[in-house]
Amino acid sequence: MSTAFIVVTVLAAVMAGFSGGSIFARAAFVVEPLTEYGVPRSWWNWLGAAKAAGALGLLVGLFAPVVGVLAATGLVLYFGGAVITVVRARSYAHVAFPLVYMAPAVASLLLI
């Protein structure tokens, strides 16, 4: 296990955990765009839970690689869906945000 892999994986976990926690805390910088994109409020806790589970899975994956691969794959799919949601809402200036969160999860998969 390389140092780069550990650093990128922990970074991905911290970012996903922060993002999930921000949904649970109803941080304005997260929930205002969700409202703008038309994401139903009933989904918000599930979305936060998915991010939190991905973050935890990445950390567990440092000791059980299969779990890490599954968590990173799930986060890549999650943030890919977020990109699609942003594009469908025609909020093109916001496309970079889910890509920034997706990047370390992709890097984690590439560094395995």
Coordinates of C-alpha atoms in Angstrom, one line a residue:
M1 CA 0.0 0.0 0.0
S2 CA 1.6 3.2 -1.1
T3 CA 1.7 6.5 0.7
A4 CA 0.0 8.2 -2.2
F5 CA -2.9 5.7 -2.0
I6 CA -3.3 6.2 1.7
V7 CA -3.3 10.0 1.4
V8 CA -5.7 10.1 -1.5
T9 CA -8.0 7.6 0.1
V10 CA -8.1 9.5 3.5
L11 CA -8.7 12.7 1.6
A12 CA -11.6 11.2 -0.3
A13 CA -13.0 9.9 2.9
V14 CA -12.7 13.3 4.6
M15 CA -14.3 15.1 1.7
A16 CA -17.2 12.6 1.4
G17 CA -17.7 12.7 5.1
F18 CA -17.7 16.5 5.2
S19 CA -20.2 16.6 2.3
G20 CA -22.5 14.0 4.0
G21 CA -22.3 15.9 7.3
S22 CA -23.1 19.1 5.6
I23 CA -26.4 17.6 4.3
F24 CA -27.3 16.3 7.8
A25 CA -26.4 19.8 9.3
R26 CA -28.6 21.4 6.5
A27 CA -25.7 23.7 5.6
A28 CA -27.0 26.4 3.3
F29 CA -24.2 25.9 0.8
V30 CA -25.5 22.4 0.3
V31 CA -29.2 22.5 0.7
E32 CA -29.8 25.7 -1.4
P33 CA -28.4 24.0 -4.5
L34 CA -30.2 20.8 -3.8
T35 CA -33.5 22.8 -3.8
E36 CA -32.5 24.6 -6.9
Y37 CA -31.7 21.3 -8.7
G38 CA -35.1 19.9 -7.7
V39 CA -33.8 17.2 -5.4
P40 CA -36.8 16.2 -3.1
R41 CA -36.2 17.0 0.5
S42 CA -37.2 13.4 1.4
W43 CA -34.0 12.2 -0.3
W44 CA -31.6 14.5 1.6
N45 CA -30.9 12.2 4.6
W46 CA -30.5 9.2 2.3
L47 CA -27.9 11.2 0.2
G48 CA -26.1 12.2 3.3
A49 CA -26.1 8.6 4.5
A50 CA -24.7 7.4 1.2
K51 CA -21.8 9.9 1.4
A52 CA -21.2 9.0 5.0
A53 CA -21.2 5.2 4.2
G54 CA -18.8 5.8 1.3
A55 CA -16.5 7.8 3.6
L56 CA -16.5 5.0 6.2
G57 CA -16.1 2.4 3.6
L58 CA -13.0 4.1 2.2
L59 CA -11.4 4.1 5.7
V60 CA -12.3 0.4 6.3
G61 CA -10.9 -0.3 2.9
L62 CA -7.5 0.6 4.1
F63 CA -7.6 -2.6 6.0
A64 CA -10.1 -4.6 3.8
P65 CA -9.3 -3.6 0.2
V66 CA -12.5 -5.1 -1.2
V67 CA -14.6 -2.8 1.0
G68 CA -12.5 0.2 -0.2
V69 CA -13.0 -0.6 -3.8
L70 CA -16.8 -1.0 -3.4
A71 CA -16.9 2.3 -1.4
A72 CA -14.9 4.2 -3.9
T73 CA -16.9 2.8 -6.8
G74 CA -20.1 3.8 -5.0
L75 CA -18.8 7.4 -4.4
V76 CA -17.8 7.7 -8.1
L77 CA -21.3 6.6 -9.1
Y78 CA -22.9 8.9 -6.6
F79 CA -21.0 12.0 -7.7
G80 CA -21.5 10.9 -11.4
G81 CA -25.2 11.1 -10.6
A82 CA -24.7 14.5 -9.0
V83 CA -23.1 15.7 -12.2
I84 CA -26.1 14.5 -14.2
T85 CA -28.4 16.2 -11.7
V86 CA -26.6 19.5 -12.0
V87 CA -26.5 19.3 -15.8
R88 CA -30.2 18.4 -16.0
A89 CA -31.0 21.5 -13.8
R90 CA -28.9 23.6 -16.3
S91 CA -26.7 24.8 -13.5
Y92 CA -23.6 24.4 -15.6
A93 CA -21.5 26.7 -13.4
H94 CA -21.9 24.2 -10.6
V95 CA -20.7 21.1 -12.5
A96 CA -17.2 21.4 -11.0
F97 CA -18.4 20.9 -7.4
P98 CA -19.3 17.2 -7.7
L99 CA -16.3 16.6 -9.9
V100 CA -14.0 17.9 -7.2
Y101 CA -15.5 15.5 -4.7
M102 CA -15.4 12.6 -7.3
A103 CA -11.7 13.2 -8.1
P104 CA -10.1 11.7 -5.0
A105 CA -12.4 8.7 -5.1
V106 CA -11.3 8.0 -8.7
A107 CA -7.7 8.5 -7.8
S108 CA -8.1 6.1 -4.9
L109 CA -9.3 3.4 -7.4
L110 CA -6.5 4.2 -9.8
L111 CA -3.8 3.9 -7.1
I112 CA -4.9 0.5 -5.8

